[in-house]
Amino acid sequence: MSRRFSGLVRVTVVFWLATTFLVVGCSRNDRVSTTPVEGTVLGQDGKPLERATVIFHPTDSSLKFPKPRGTTDVQGKFQLSTYDTSDGAPVGKYKVTIEQWFRDNPDQAPSNHLSPDLASESSSGIEIQLSKGPNVLDPFKVR
């Protein structure tokens, strides 16, 4: 066998091994399946709360996925996202926190305009169980 031919075989084998590892490595899917979740946040006055961030914290700390979250629109509505926009959240039990950060004027740092209790999973008092299939939650009314 000529050196040129054996070098070509070696390069071809290395190429196919690298391609195989790349395809297998990139196709690995560690994502937990999600289900659609939507809800509404209302202020103390019962009106929709705009620009609030709603975060779902899994109660099972062994679960490894990003915390599902959503931001309310002008109607106080949100859709949860875990991996991709509006993809929902994994089925399970969650504690929910709600925050609303913005600047009162351009010279100040943003601050949370809701109760600090709502920003903590230990004190928000909001627990939700998500089921498979679309989850349309009862409105959260901030206190």
Short mmCIF file of C-alpha atoms in Angstrom, two decimals, residues 57-128:
data_model
loop_
_atom_site.label_atom_id
_atom_site.label_comp_id
_atom_site.label_asym_id
_atom_site.label_seq_id
_atom_site.Cartn_x
_atom_site.Cartn_y
_atom_site.Cartn_z
CA HIS A 57 -39.62 27.59 40.63
CA PRO A 58 -39.90 23.76 40.63
CA THR A 59 -40.48 22.40 44.13
CA ASP A 60 -38.41 19.31 43.28
CA SER A 61 -34.83 20.61 43.44
CA SER A 62 -33.50 17.51 41.64
CA LEU A 63 -35.11 18.67 38.38
CA LYS A 64 -32.57 20.28 36.07
CA PHE A 65 -34.07 22.71 33.56
CA PRO A 66 -34.22 26.51 33.28
CA LYS A 67 -36.89 28.14 35.43
CA PRO A 68 -39.95 28.81 33.29
CA ARG A 69 -40.80 32.51 33.10
CA GLY A 70 -42.99 35.00 31.32
CA THR A 71 -43.54 38.74 31.13
CA THR A 72 -46.98 40.30 31.18
CA ASP A 73 -48.29 42.42 28.33
CA VAL A 74 -50.59 45.47 28.58
CA GLN A 75 -53.52 43.14 29.34
CA GLY A 76 -51.59 41.47 32.17
CA LYS A 77 -51.32 38.24 30.18
CA PHE A 78 -48.23 36.05 29.99
CA GLN A 79 -47.10 32.81 28.38
CA LEU A 80 -44.36 30.77 30.01
CA SER A 81 -41.08 30.03 28.26
CA THR A 82 -38.54 27.44 29.40
CA TYR A 83 -36.26 26.80 26.41
CA ASP A 84 -37.90 28.71 23.56
CA THR A 85 -40.39 31.56 23.37
CA SER A 86 -43.82 30.51 24.70
CA ASP A 87 -42.90 26.81 24.77
CA GLY A 88 -44.49 26.41 28.20
CA ALA A 89 -43.13 24.55 31.23
CA PRO A 90 -42.54 20.94 32.31
CA VAL A 91 -45.40 19.23 34.14
CA GLY A 92 -45.02 19.44 37.93
CA LYS A 93 -45.46 21.48 41.08
CA TYR A 94 -44.07 25.02 41.30
CA LYS A 95 -43.77 27.97 43.62
CA VAL A 96 -44.38 31.21 41.75
CA THR A 97 -42.72 34.60 42.19
CA ILE A 98 -43.78 37.88 40.60
CA GLU A 99 -41.68 41.02 40.20
CA GLN A 100 -42.13 44.29 38.35
CA TRP A 101 -38.86 46.11 37.71
CA PHE A 102 -38.67 49.53 36.11
CA ARG A 103 -37.21 53.00 36.59
CA ASP A 104 -39.28 55.78 38.12
CA ASN A 105 -37.05 58.23 36.26
CA PRO A 106 -34.08 57.83 33.92
CA ASP A 107 -31.52 58.88 36.57
CA GLN A 108 -32.43 56.05 38.97
CA ALA A 109 -31.64 52.36 38.92
CA PRO A 110 -34.60 50.05 38.25
CA SER A 111 -36.48 48.88 41.34
CA ASN A 112 -39.08 46.23 42.04
CA HIS A 113 -42.47 47.93 42.39
CA LEU A 114 -44.20 44.94 43.98
CA SER A 115 -44.03 43.57 47.50
CA PRO A 116 -40.68 41.91 48.29
CA ASP A 117 -42.70 38.94 49.58
CA LEU A 118 -43.85 38.22 46.02
CA ALA A 119 -40.23 38.03 44.83
CA SER A 120 -39.36 35.14 47.16
CA GLU A 121 -40.49 31.59 46.58
CA SER A 122 -40.59 31.06 50.36
CA SER A 123 -42.97 33.97 50.97
CA SER A 124 -45.00 34.51 47.79
CA GLY A 125 -47.64 32.01 48.89
CA ILE A 126 -48.35 31.01 45.28
CA GLU A 127 -48.15 27.32 44.41
CA ILE A 128 -49.24 25.81 41.12
#
